[in-house]
Coordinates of N, CA and C in Angstrom, one line a residue:
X1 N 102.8 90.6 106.4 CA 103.3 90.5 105.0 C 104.2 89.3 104.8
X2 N 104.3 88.5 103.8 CA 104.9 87.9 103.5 C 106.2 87.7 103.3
X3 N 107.3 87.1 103.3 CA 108.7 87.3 102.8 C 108.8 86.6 101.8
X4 N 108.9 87.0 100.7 CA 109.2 85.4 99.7 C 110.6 85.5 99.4
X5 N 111.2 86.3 100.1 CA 113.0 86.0 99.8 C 113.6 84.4 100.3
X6 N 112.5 84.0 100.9 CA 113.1 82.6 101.3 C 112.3 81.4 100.4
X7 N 111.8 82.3 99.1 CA 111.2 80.9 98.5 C 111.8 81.0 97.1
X8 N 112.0 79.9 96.4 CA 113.0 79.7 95.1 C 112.5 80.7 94.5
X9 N 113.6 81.8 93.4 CA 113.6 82.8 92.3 C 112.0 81.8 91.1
X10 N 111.8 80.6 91.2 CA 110.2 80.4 89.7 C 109.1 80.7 90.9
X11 N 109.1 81.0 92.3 CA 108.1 81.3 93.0 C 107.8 82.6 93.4
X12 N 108.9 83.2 93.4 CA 109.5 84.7 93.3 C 108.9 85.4 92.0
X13 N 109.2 84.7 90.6 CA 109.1 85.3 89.7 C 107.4 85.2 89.7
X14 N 107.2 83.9 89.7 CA 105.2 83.5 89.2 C 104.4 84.5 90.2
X15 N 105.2 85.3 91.2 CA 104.3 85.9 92.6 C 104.5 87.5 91.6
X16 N 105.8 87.9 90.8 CA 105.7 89.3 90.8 C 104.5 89.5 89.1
X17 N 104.5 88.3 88.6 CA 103.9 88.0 87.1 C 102.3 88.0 87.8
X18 N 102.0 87.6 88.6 CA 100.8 87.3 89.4 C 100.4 88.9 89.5
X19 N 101.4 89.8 90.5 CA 101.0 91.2 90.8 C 100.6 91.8 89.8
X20 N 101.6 91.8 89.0 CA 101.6 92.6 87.6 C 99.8 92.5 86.7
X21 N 99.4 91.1 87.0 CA 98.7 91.3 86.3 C 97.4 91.0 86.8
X22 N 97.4 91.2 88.4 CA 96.6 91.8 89.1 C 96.6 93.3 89.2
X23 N 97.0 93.8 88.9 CA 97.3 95.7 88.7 C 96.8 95.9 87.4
X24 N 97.4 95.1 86.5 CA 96.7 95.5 85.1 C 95.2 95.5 85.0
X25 N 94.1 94.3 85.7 CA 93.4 93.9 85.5 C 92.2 95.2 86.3
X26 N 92.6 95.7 87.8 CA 92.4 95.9 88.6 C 92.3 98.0 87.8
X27 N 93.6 98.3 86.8 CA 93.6 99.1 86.2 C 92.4 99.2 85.3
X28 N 92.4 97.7 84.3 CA 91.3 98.0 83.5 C 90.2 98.2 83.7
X29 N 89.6 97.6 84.7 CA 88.2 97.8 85.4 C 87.7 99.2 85.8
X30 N 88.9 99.7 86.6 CA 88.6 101.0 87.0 C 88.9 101.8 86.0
X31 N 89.6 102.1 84.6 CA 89.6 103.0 84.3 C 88.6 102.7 83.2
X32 N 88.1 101.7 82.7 CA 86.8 101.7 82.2 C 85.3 102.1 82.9
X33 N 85.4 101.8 84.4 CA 84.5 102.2 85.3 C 84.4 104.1 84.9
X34 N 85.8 104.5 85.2 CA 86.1 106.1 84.9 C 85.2 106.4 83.8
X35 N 85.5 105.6 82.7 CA 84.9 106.3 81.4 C 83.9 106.0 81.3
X36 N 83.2 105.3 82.0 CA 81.4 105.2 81.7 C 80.9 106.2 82.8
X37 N 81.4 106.7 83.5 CA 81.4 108.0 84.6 C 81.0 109.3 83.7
X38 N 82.8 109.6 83.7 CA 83.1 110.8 82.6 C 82.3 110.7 81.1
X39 N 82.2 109.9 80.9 CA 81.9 109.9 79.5 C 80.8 110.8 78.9
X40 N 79.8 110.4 80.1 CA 78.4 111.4 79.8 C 78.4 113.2 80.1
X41 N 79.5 112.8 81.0 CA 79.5 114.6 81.7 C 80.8 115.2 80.4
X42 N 81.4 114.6 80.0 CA 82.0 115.1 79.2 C 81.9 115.5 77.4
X43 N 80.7 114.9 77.2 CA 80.0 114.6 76.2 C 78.9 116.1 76.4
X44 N 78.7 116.0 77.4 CA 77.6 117.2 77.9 C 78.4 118.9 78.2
X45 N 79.3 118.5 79.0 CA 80.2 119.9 78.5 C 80.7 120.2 76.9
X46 N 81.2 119.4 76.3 CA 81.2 120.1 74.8 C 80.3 119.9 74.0
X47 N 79.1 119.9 74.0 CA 78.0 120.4 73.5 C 77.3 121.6 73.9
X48 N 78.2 122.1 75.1 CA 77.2 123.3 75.6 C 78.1 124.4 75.1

């Protein structure tokens, strides 16, 4: 693992802005992946 405690606070910051919006991205995928999953099986239980 990396240390970035030894690299300037704008390399620090653009690394935690980077995570962030690798998580978001990484979230949207998968929880859209979920809903084309669920979507059919849950569509199918409340009509029964």
């Amino acid at each position: 693992m990396t240390d970035l405690a030894a690299y300037s606070s704008a390399v620090q910051s653009g690394a935690l802005v980077g995570a962030v919006l690798l998580e978001a991205f990484v979230l949207y995928v998968g929880y859209g992946a979920l809903e084309r999953v669920a979507a059919p099986i849950v569509e199918k239980i409340t009509r029964a």
